[in-house]
Amino acid sequence: MPGGIDPHTHLAMEFMGSETIDDFFSGQAAALAGGTTMHIDFVIPVNGSLSAGYKAYVEKAKRSCMDYGFHMAITKWDETVSEDMEIMVKEKGINSFKFFLAYKGSFMVNDELLMEGLKKCKSLGALAMVHAENGDAVFEGQKRMIELGITGPEGHALSRPPVLEGEATARAIRLAGFVNTPLYVVHVMSIDAMEEIARARKSGQRVIGEPVVSGLVLNDSVLWDPDFHFAARYVMSPPIRAPGHGTALQGALATGLLQLVGTDHCTFNSTQKALGIGDFRKIPNGVNGMEERMHLVWDTMVASGQISVTDYVRITSTECARIFNIYPRKGAVLLGSDADIIILNPNSSFEISSKSHHYRTDTNVYEGWRGKGKVEVTIAGGRIVWENDELKVVPGAGKYIEMPPFSYLFDGIDKADAKYLSSLRAPVKRSTT
């Protein structure tokens, strides 16, 4: 089958006073061992500058051992940012921009900035993406937990409940509908957010929902573990939810309400996570997933009978390639496609362990998971890079994949705009006498 494409990763990212422990070589090597042959990482602007952020990430990616693309985050708004967005789309091969509705005081944008960004994305044929949590309410929730003396990892989940994810998802969807531009909601973690996406899609709006592996297979009971170091490894945003949310997300994925699976791979080691001892607000957010995604989705969704093998290929590879406009170069095994191919043995077993994974981090949130369906061979760009449980990767072998604008999600947008304008019956000519 085609190699996996992970639409959501953070390698060598500076965040919350630390830098993620996996870089563009270690994270990618681990991904190849798990059957993923391309990923799309998020470029974070430098002091709000898109150009400076892009240059920094080009440098970070020089040791890449597999193909990758870039999304771009937008953290402020002015004329320079607007102009840089055009450069990123027309010259740098970036066709998606992410807006954080969370992380007040750092990445968070307000509704005015989001509206400007949505309009600019539409004009460029670029896909607007949102991290959907109400950052102002989360800030209030964090204060409330600290006042109650709840300072451990469980405070993280309690301070940002599903209702705040649902509210921000609904708000972003409605604003995107107002502008009439497609929207991609990253790391959908709750029933609340999923139902907003389902409602919008049912009405005909172009909204993509991306659950991540941690949200599909884990639940928040781990955050109440008495061992801080164990509980802290599971801190991510939006948080892993209570039992029931993951099962609902699996069902939404199986029925097409959600479209593809990412990881939000963003790893910190035990020492880095310990920065939040005594204050959960200082625990660097993020979990692993690049190496485990293909195995866990097969074990959870295919081996259990929830989806077909064809659906598996769609949600782990093909749909991502279509959304980001690189199909059939990626996401397919066809004449002319890149030779990114995996061989998965459905009868072979896998076991996940921090002792055998290929990351630099010393923990794994899926520690001890045993399942069916193992990737036995990974071929990237025509080269065998994983075989007989052995990696054969070369720094610098990975290529940057440019992603052109105006994917299929933009088909017919102009006609919908014309229909809207003709429906206004305005301006009305009135007598002023």
Short mmCIF file of C-alpha atoms in Angstrom, two decimals:
data_model
loop_
_atom_site.label_atom_id
_atom_site.label_comp_id
_atom_site.label_asym_id
_atom_site.label_seq_id
_atom_site.Cartn_x
_atom_site.Cartn_y
_atom_site.Cartn_z
CA MET A 1 0.00 0.00 0.00
CA PRO A 2 1.10 3.65 -0.24
CA GLY A 3 3.34 4.88 2.56
CA GLY A 4 1.61 6.81 5.29
CA ILE A 5 1.44 10.61 5.32
CA ASP A 6 1.28 12.28 8.73
CA PRO A 7 -0.42 15.68 8.34
CA HIS A 8 0.46 17.03 11.78
CA THR A 9 3.93 17.03 13.41
CA HIS A 10 6.21 19.34 15.39
CA LEU A 11 9.92 18.52 15.03
CA ALA A 12 12.68 20.71 16.48
CA MET A 13 10.01 23.13 17.68
CA GLU A 14 10.70 25.73 20.36
CA PHE A 15 7.76 25.74 22.74
CA MET A 16 7.01 26.54 26.40
CA GLY A 17 10.65 27.17 27.29
CA SER A 18 11.95 23.98 25.65
CA GLU A 19 12.60 22.48 22.24
CA THR A 20 11.02 19.20 21.20
CA ILE A 21 13.49 16.37 21.67
CA ASP A 22 12.96 14.88 18.18
CA ASP A 23 14.47 16.71 15.23
CA PHE A 24 13.98 16.25 11.50
CA PHE A 25 16.26 13.21 11.49
CA SER A 26 15.25 11.28 14.61
CA GLY A 27 11.53 11.90 14.21
CA GLN A 28 11.59 10.98 10.55
CA ALA A 29 13.67 7.83 11.10
CA ALA A 30 11.11 6.69 13.67
CA ALA A 31 8.28 7.46 11.25
CA LEU A 32 9.89 5.36 8.51
CA ALA A 33 10.19 2.44 10.93
CA GLY A 34 6.45 2.76 11.44
CA GLY A 35 5.45 2.95 7.77
CA THR A 36 5.07 6.71 7.36
CA THR A 37 6.98 8.03 4.35
CA MET A 38 6.04 11.72 4.43
CA HIS A 39 4.95 14.23 7.05
CA ILE A 40 3.87 17.87 7.11
CA ASP A 41 5.43 19.95 9.87
CA PHE A 42 4.36 23.34 11.21
CA VAL A 43 6.70 26.28 10.64
CA ILE A 44 6.49 28.63 13.63
CA PRO A 45 7.21 32.30 12.78
CA VAL A 46 10.18 34.00 14.41
CA ASN A 47 8.87 37.05 16.28
CA GLY A 48 5.82 36.90 14.04
CA SER A 49 7.89 36.86 10.83
CA LEU A 50 6.89 34.16 8.35
CA SER A 51 10.02 34.60 6.23
CA ALA A 52 12.34 34.28 9.23
CA GLY A 53 10.41 31.23 10.42
CA TYR A 54 10.63 29.61 7.01
CA LYS A 55 14.41 30.17 6.82
CA ALA A 56 14.86 28.70 10.31
CA TYR A 57 12.91 25.55 9.39
CA VAL A 58 14.73 25.08 6.09
CA GLU A 59 17.90 24.97 8.18
CA LYS A 60 16.35 22.57 10.72
CA ALA A 61 15.28 20.19 7.95
CA LYS A 62 18.70 19.81 6.28
CA ARG A 63 19.29 16.39 7.87
CA SER A 64 15.91 15.02 6.78
CA CYS A 65 15.88 11.34 5.84
CA MET A 66 12.34 11.32 4.39
CA ASP A 67 10.08 13.60 2.39
CA TYR A 68 8.32 16.43 4.19
CA GLY A 69 6.20 19.51 3.58
CA PHE A 70 5.39 22.61 5.61
CA HIS A 71 2.29 24.25 7.03
CA MET A 72 2.79 27.80 8.34
CA ALA A 73 1.47 29.20 11.63
CA ILE A 74 0.14 32.77 11.80
CA THR A 75 0.65 34.41 15.19
CA LYS A 76 0.09 38.12 14.43
CA TRP A 77 -1.32 40.27 11.63
CA ASP A 78 0.02 43.21 9.64
CA GLU A 79 0.73 44.05 6.01
CA THR A 80 4.09 42.23 6.09
CA VAL A 81 2.43 39.01 7.25
CA SER A 82 -0.14 39.34 4.47
CA GLU A 83 2.58 39.84 1.88
CA ASP A 84 4.64 36.97 3.29
CA MET A 85 1.64 34.64 2.99
CA GLU A 86 1.62 35.33 -0.75
CA ILE A 87 5.34 34.57 -0.98
CA MET A 88 4.89 31.32 0.97
CA VAL A 89 2.12 30.14 -1.37
CA LYS A 90 3.51 31.34 -4.69
CA GLU A 91 7.22 30.71 -4.15
CA LYS A 92 7.77 28.34 -1.21
CA GLY A 93 5.21 25.56 -1.79
CA ILE A 94 3.13 26.15 1.35
CA ASN A 95 -0.64 25.88 0.87
CA SER A 96 -1.96 25.90 4.46
CA PHE A 97 -1.87 28.31 7.39
CA LYS A 98 -2.66 27.53 11.01
CA PHE A 99 -4.37 29.84 13.49
CA PHE A 100 -4.17 29.09 17.22
CA LEU A 101 -7.33 29.99 19.13
CA ALA A 102 -5.51 28.80 22.29
CA TYR A 103 -2.23 29.64 24.11
CA LYS A 104 -3.14 33.12 25.31
CA GLY A 105 -0.12 35.38 25.50
CA SER A 106 1.92 33.47 22.91
CA PHE A 107 0.38 31.94 19.77
CA MET A 108 -3.28 32.85 20.28
CA VAL A 109 -5.09 35.02 17.73
CA ASN A 110 -8.35 36.91 18.22
CA ASP A 111 -11.41 36.77 15.95
CA GLU A 112 -10.39 39.90 14.04
CA LEU A 113 -7.04 38.39 13.10
CA LEU A 114 -8.68 35.06 12.27
CA MET A 115 -11.10 36.83 9.91
CA GLU A 116 -8.25 38.61 8.12
CA GLY A 117 -6.40 35.32 7.84
CA LEU A 118 -9.43 33.46 6.50
CA LYS A 119 -9.95 36.09 3.80
CA LYS A 120 -6.30 35.98 2.79
CA CYS A 121 -6.26 32.18 2.69
CA LYS A 122 -9.31 32.21 0.44
CA SER A 123 -7.75 34.66 -2.00
CA LEU A 124 -4.58 32.55 -2.21
CA GLY A 125 -6.31 29.18 -2.47
CA ALA A 126 -4.63 28.14 0.78
CA LEU A 127 -6.29 26.00 3.44
CA ALA A 128 -6.99 27.67 6.79
CA MET A 129 -6.33 25.42 9.80
CA VAL A 130 -7.33 26.01 13.42
CA HIS A 131 -6.28 24.75 16.84
CA ALA A 132 -9.75 25.09 18.31
CA GLU A 133 -9.87 25.85 22.03
CA ASN A 134 -11.16 29.06 23.61
CA GLY A 135 -7.90 30.51 24.89
CA ASP A 136 -9.50 33.16 27.10
CA ALA A 137 -11.68 30.57 28.83
CA VAL A 138 -8.75 28.15 29.18
CA PHE A 139 -6.78 30.93 30.90
CA GLU A 140 -9.69 31.38 33.31
CA GLY A 141 -9.88 27.61 33.84
CA GLN A 142 -6.18 27.46 34.67
CA LYS A 143 -6.54 30.22 37.27
CA ARG A 144 -9.50 28.40 38.78
CA MET A 145 -7.54 25.15 39.16
CA ILE A 146 -4.55 26.89 40.76
CA GLU A 147 -6.89 28.66 43.21
CA LEU A 148 -8.35 25.25 44.11
CA GLY A 149 -4.86 23.92 44.81
CA ILE A 150 -4.93 21.59 41.80
CA THR A 151 -1.41 21.94 40.44
CA GLY A 152 -0.72 18.46 38.99
CA PRO A 153 -1.29 17.11 35.44
CA GLU A 154 -4.98 16.47 36.15
CA GLY A 155 -5.37 20.26 36.39
CA HIS A 156 -4.44 20.47 32.72
CA ALA A 157 -7.47 18.43 31.65
CA LEU A 158 -9.79 20.07 34.16
CA SER A 159 -8.84 23.59 33.03
CA ARG A 160 -9.69 23.01 29.36
CA PRO A 161 -12.85 20.81 29.22
CA PRO A 162 -14.49 19.61 25.98
CA VAL A 163 -17.00 22.48 25.98
CA LEU A 164 -14.17 24.94 25.29
CA GLU A 165 -13.01 22.85 22.32
CA GLY A 166 -16.57 22.64 21.04
CA GLU A 167 -17.12 26.40 21.36
CA ALA A 168 -13.94 27.31 19.47
CA THR A 169 -14.63 24.71 16.78
CA ALA A 170 -18.15 26.09 16.25
CA ARG A 171 -16.87 29.68 16.15
CA ALA A 172 -14.13 28.90 13.61
CA ILE A 173 -16.57 26.94 11.44
CA ARG A 174 -19.10 29.78 11.43
CA LEU A 175 -16.50 32.41 10.60
CA ALA A 176 -15.10 30.24 7.79
CA GLY A 177 -18.67 29.82 6.52
CA PHE A 178 -19.17 33.60 6.66
CA VAL A 179 -16.05 34.10 4.52
CA ASN A 180 -16.92 31.00 2.44
CA THR A 181 -13.54 29.32 2.60
CA PRO A 182 -12.61 25.72 3.49
CA LEU A 183 -11.51 24.97 7.07
CA TYR A 184 -9.33 22.23 8.54
CA VAL A 185 -9.73 21.53 12.29
CA VAL A 186 -6.57 19.95 13.69
CA HIS A 187 -6.42 17.38 16.51
CA VAL A 188 -10.15 16.89 17.09
CA MET A 189 -10.18 15.40 20.61
CA SER A 190 -13.79 15.54 21.80
CA ILE A 191 -17.36 14.61 20.93
CA ASP A 192 -18.18 18.31 21.29
CA ALA A 193 -15.83 19.33 18.47
CA MET A 194 -16.67 16.31 16.32
CA GLU A 195 -20.40 17.09 16.45
CA GLU A 196 -19.80 20.67 15.29
CA ILE A 197 -17.79 19.38 12.32
CA ALA A 198 -20.46 16.79 11.49
CA ARG A 199 -23.20 19.44 11.62
CA ALA A 200 -21.26 21.75 9.30
CA ARG A 201 -20.48 19.01 6.79
CA LYS A 202 -24.10 17.90 6.77
CA SER A 203 -25.10 21.44 5.80
CA GLY A 204 -22.66 21.34 2.90
CA GLN A 205 -19.81 23.38 4.41
CA ARG A 206 -16.27 22.35 3.52
CA VAL A 207 -14.79 21.38 6.87
CA ILE A 208 -12.09 18.77 7.43
CA GLY A 209 -11.75 17.10 10.84
CA GLU A 210 -8.44 15.52 11.86
CA PRO A 211 -8.40 13.28 14.95
CA VAL A 212 -4.99 12.21 16.25
CA VAL A 213 -3.94 8.77 17.42
CA SER A 214 -3.69 9.70 21.09
CA GLY A 215 -7.27 10.95 21.06
CA LEU A 216 -8.51 7.79 19.37
CA VAL A 217 -6.93 5.21 21.67
CA LEU A 218 -6.12 6.80 25.06
CA ASN A 219 -8.27 8.25 27.85
CA ASP A 220 -7.58 10.80 30.55
CA SER A 221 -7.41 8.37 33.50
CA VAL A 222 -3.59 8.47 33.14
CA LEU A 223 -3.55 12.15 34.17
CA TRP A 224 -4.73 11.17 37.68
CA ASP A 225 -1.84 8.73 38.18
CA PRO A 226 -0.06 9.45 41.52
CA ASP A 227 3.34 9.40 39.76
CA PHE A 228 3.86 12.92 38.39
CA HIS A 229 6.39 11.82 35.78
CA PHE A 230 4.03 9.15 34.43
CA ALA A 231 1.03 11.50 34.31
CA ALA A 232 2.96 14.43 32.82
CA ARG A 233 4.00 12.48 29.73
CA TYR A 234 0.33 12.51 28.64
CA VAL A 235 -0.14 16.29 28.83
CA MET A 236 -1.08 17.70 25.41
CA SER A 237 -3.58 20.25 24.08
CA PRO A 238 -6.44 19.83 23.59
CA PRO A 239 -6.14 17.24 26.36
CA ILE A 240 -6.75 13.51 26.10
CA ARG A 241 -10.41 13.13 27.04
CA ALA A 242 -12.49 10.97 29.35
CA PRO A 243 -13.45 7.43 28.25
CA GLY A 244 -16.09 7.55 25.52
CA HIS A 245 -14.68 10.39 23.48
CA GLY A 246 -12.10 8.17 21.76
CA THR A 247 -14.70 5.54 20.87
CA ALA A 248 -16.95 8.25 19.40
CA LEU A 249 -14.05 9.64 17.36
CA GLN A 250 -13.30 6.15 16.03
CA GLY A 251 -16.94 5.85 14.95
CA ALA A 252 -16.82 9.26 13.26
CA LEU A 253 -13.68 8.23 11.39
CA ALA A 254 -15.28 4.94 10.32
CA THR A 255 -18.37 6.69 8.94
CA GLY A 256 -16.54 9.53 7.19
CA LEU A 257 -17.53 12.35 9.56
CA LEU A 258 -13.79 12.77 10.21
CA GLN A 259 -11.44 12.43 7.26
CA LEU A 260 -7.86 11.52 8.16
CA VAL A 261 -5.57 10.72 11.10
CA GLY A 262 -2.57 12.72 12.31
CA THR A 263 -0.38 12.49 15.40
CA ASP A 264 0.46 16.01 16.65
CA HIS A 265 3.84 14.39 17.37
CA CYS A 266 5.53 16.83 19.77
CA THR A 267 7.93 15.04 22.12
CA PHE A 268 9.60 16.17 25.32
CA ASN A 269 11.65 13.95 27.63
CA SER A 270 11.09 13.37 31.34
CA THR A 271 13.45 16.19 32.34
CA GLN A 272 11.61 18.68 30.16
CA LYS A 273 8.18 17.54 31.38
CA ALA A 274 9.45 17.96 34.97
CA LEU A 275 9.54 21.73 34.41
CA GLY A 276 5.89 21.63 35.43
CA ILE A 277 6.29 20.01 38.84
CA GLY A 278 4.10 22.13 41.12
CA ASP A 279 2.37 23.95 38.22
CA PHE A 280 0.74 22.01 35.37
CA ARG A 281 0.77 25.20 33.25
CA LYS A 282 4.54 24.79 32.84
CA ILE A 283 4.49 21.16 31.61
CA PRO A 284 5.53 21.26 27.93
CA ASN A 285 2.55 20.04 25.92
CA GLY A 286 2.96 17.08 23.57
CA VAL A 287 3.05 13.33 23.03
CA ASN A 288 4.67 10.94 20.55
CA GLY A 289 2.98 9.23 17.59
CA MET A 290 4.93 9.34 14.31
CA GLU A 291 6.26 5.79 14.68
CA GLU A 292 3.08 4.25 16.12
CA ARG A 293 0.32 5.84 14.00
CA MET A 294 0.10 3.26 11.19
CA HIS A 295 0.22 0.32 13.62
CA LEU A 296 -2.31 1.70 16.09
CA VAL A 297 -4.82 2.75 13.43
CA TRP A 298 -4.62 -0.72 11.84
CA ASP A 299 -4.97 -2.50 15.18
CA THR A 300 -7.78 -0.25 16.44
CA MET A 301 -9.75 0.28 13.24
CA VAL A 302 -8.98 -2.53 10.74
CA ALA A 303 -8.20 -5.53 12.96
CA SER A 304 -11.34 -4.72 14.96
CA GLY A 305 -13.48 -4.67 11.81
CA GLN A 306 -14.47 -0.99 12.01
CA ILE A 307 -13.02 -0.06 8.61
CA SER A 308 -11.78 -1.77 5.44
CA VAL A 309 -8.20 -1.88 4.20
CA THR A 310 -9.20 0.62 1.50
CA ASP A 311 -10.51 3.01 4.15
CA TYR A 312 -7.27 2.54 6.06
CA VAL A 313 -5.24 3.69 3.04
CA ARG A 314 -7.57 6.66 2.61
CA ILE A 315 -7.36 7.94 6.21
CA THR A 316 -3.61 7.35 6.63
CA SER A 317 -2.39 8.50 3.22
CA THR A 318 -4.59 9.23 0.21
CA GLU A 319 -6.97 11.80 1.70
CA CYS A 320 -4.06 13.78 3.14
CA ALA A 321 -2.42 13.85 -0.31
CA ARG A 322 -5.69 15.07 -1.85
CA ILE A 323 -6.36 17.75 0.77
CA PHE A 324 -2.86 19.18 0.42
CA ASN A 325 -2.87 18.85 -3.37
CA ILE A 326 -0.02 16.38 -3.88
CA TYR A 327 -2.09 13.43 -5.13
CA PRO A 328 -1.23 11.23 -7.05
CA ARG A 329 2.46 12.00 -6.56
CA LYS A 330 1.87 10.94 -2.96
CA GLY A 331 -0.84 8.75 -1.47
CA ALA A 332 -0.95 6.30 -4.37
CA VAL A 333 0.88 3.36 -5.93
CA LEU A 334 0.60 4.36 -9.58
CA LEU A 335 2.83 4.84 -12.60
CA GLY A 336 4.45 8.25 -12.09
CA SER A 337 3.83 8.37 -8.32
CA ASP A 338 6.77 8.61 -5.94
CA ALA A 339 7.83 5.11 -4.94
CA ASP A 340 6.68 5.41 -1.32
CA ILE A 341 5.39 1.94 -0.51
CA ILE A 342 4.93 -0.17 2.61
CA ILE A 343 4.29 -3.86 3.11
CA LEU A 344 2.11 -4.54 6.13
CA ASN A 345 1.61 -8.07 7.43
CA PRO A 346 -1.86 -8.28 9.06
CA ASN A 347 -0.93 -11.55 10.79
CA SER A 348 2.25 -10.23 12.38
CA SER A 349 2.24 -8.70 15.88
CA PHE A 350 3.87 -5.55 17.20
CA GLU A 351 4.70 -4.32 20.69
CA ILE A 352 5.40 -0.69 21.58
CA SER A 353 8.17 0.14 24.05
CA SER A 354 10.37 3.13 24.85
CA LYS A 355 13.27 0.66 24.90
CA SER A 356 12.84 -0.22 21.22
CA HIS A 357 11.28 2.87 19.63
CA HIS A 358 13.47 5.10 17.48
CA TYR A 359 12.79 8.48 19.11
CA ARG A 360 15.20 10.38 21.31
CA THR A 361 12.68 10.66 24.11
CA ASP A 362 12.86 8.29 27.10
CA THR A 363 9.09 7.64 27.39
CA ASN A 364 6.26 6.43 25.17
CA VAL A 365 2.57 7.16 25.84
CA TYR A 366 1.65 3.80 24.22
CA GLU A 367 4.10 1.81 26.36
CA GLY A 368 3.28 -1.92 26.42
CA TRP A 369 0.64 -1.81 23.66
CA ARG A 370 0.49 -5.12 21.79
CA GLY A 371 -1.46 -5.49 18.57
CA LYS A 372 -1.87 -7.07 15.16
CA GLY A 373 -0.66 -5.64 11.87
CA LYS A 374 3.04 -4.87 11.51
CA VAL A 375 4.81 -2.84 8.86
CA GLU A 376 7.59 -5.18 7.70
CA VAL A 377 9.03 -3.17 4.80
CA THR A 378 9.14 0.57 4.13
CA ILE A 379 10.25 1.87 0.74
CA ALA A 380 10.78 5.63 0.46
CA GLY A 381 11.56 7.15 -2.92
CA GLY A 382 12.34 3.70 -4.26
CA ARG A 383 14.85 2.87 -1.50
CA ILE A 384 14.27 0.20 1.13
CA VAL A 385 14.66 2.08 4.43
CA TRP A 386 13.06 -0.42 6.86
CA GLU A 387 13.36 -4.20 6.58
CA ASN A 388 13.95 -7.06 9.01
CA ASP A 389 13.45 -4.59 11.91
CA GLU A 390 16.43 -2.62 10.71
CA LEU A 391 16.58 1.04 9.66
CA LYS A 392 18.67 2.05 6.65
CA VAL A 393 18.32 5.80 6.65
CA VAL A 394 20.64 8.49 5.32
CA PRO A 395 20.64 12.10 6.59
CA GLY A 396 19.83 14.49 3.77
CA ALA A 397 17.98 11.92 1.66
CA GLY A 398 14.59 13.49 2.33
CA LYS A 399 13.10 15.95 -0.15
CA TYR A 400 11.00 19.05 0.51
CA ILE A 401 7.64 18.56 -1.21
CA GLU A 402 6.06 21.74 -2.54
CA MET A 403 2.27 21.75 -2.21
CA PRO A 404 0.35 23.90 -4.73
CA PRO A 405 -2.72 25.97 -3.79
CA PHE A 406 -6.36 25.46 -4.80
CA SER A 407 -6.92 21.83 -3.85
CA TYR A 408 -10.23 20.10 -4.61
CA LEU A 409 -11.71 21.78 -1.52
CA PHE A 410 -11.82 25.05 -3.46
CA ASP A 411 -13.76 23.64 -6.43
CA GLY A 412 -16.96 25.63 -6.89
CA ILE A 413 -16.18 28.30 -4.27
CA ASP A 414 -16.43 31.05 -6.90
CA LYS A 415 -19.87 29.81 -7.98
CA ALA A 416 -21.07 29.80 -4.38
CA ASP A 417 -19.83 33.38 -4.01
CA ALA A 418 -21.67 34.44 -7.15
CA LYS A 419 -24.85 32.77 -5.89
CA TYR A 420 -24.52 34.62 -2.57
CA LEU A 421 -24.08 37.98 -4.31
CA SER A 422 -27.09 37.43 -6.53
CA SER A 423 -29.20 36.53 -3.49
CA LEU A 424 -28.61 39.84 -1.71
CA ARG A 425 -31.11 41.86 -3.77
CA ALA A 426 -29.12 44.90 -2.75
CA PRO A 427 -28.29 47.72 -2.83
CA VAL A 428 -31.88 48.89 -3.08
CA LYS A 429 -32.45 52.06 -5.12
CA ARG A 430 -34.40 54.46 -2.93
CA SER A 431 -35.82 57.88 -3.47
CA THR A 432 -34.24 60.54 -1.27
CA THR A 433 -37.00 63.11 -1.82
#
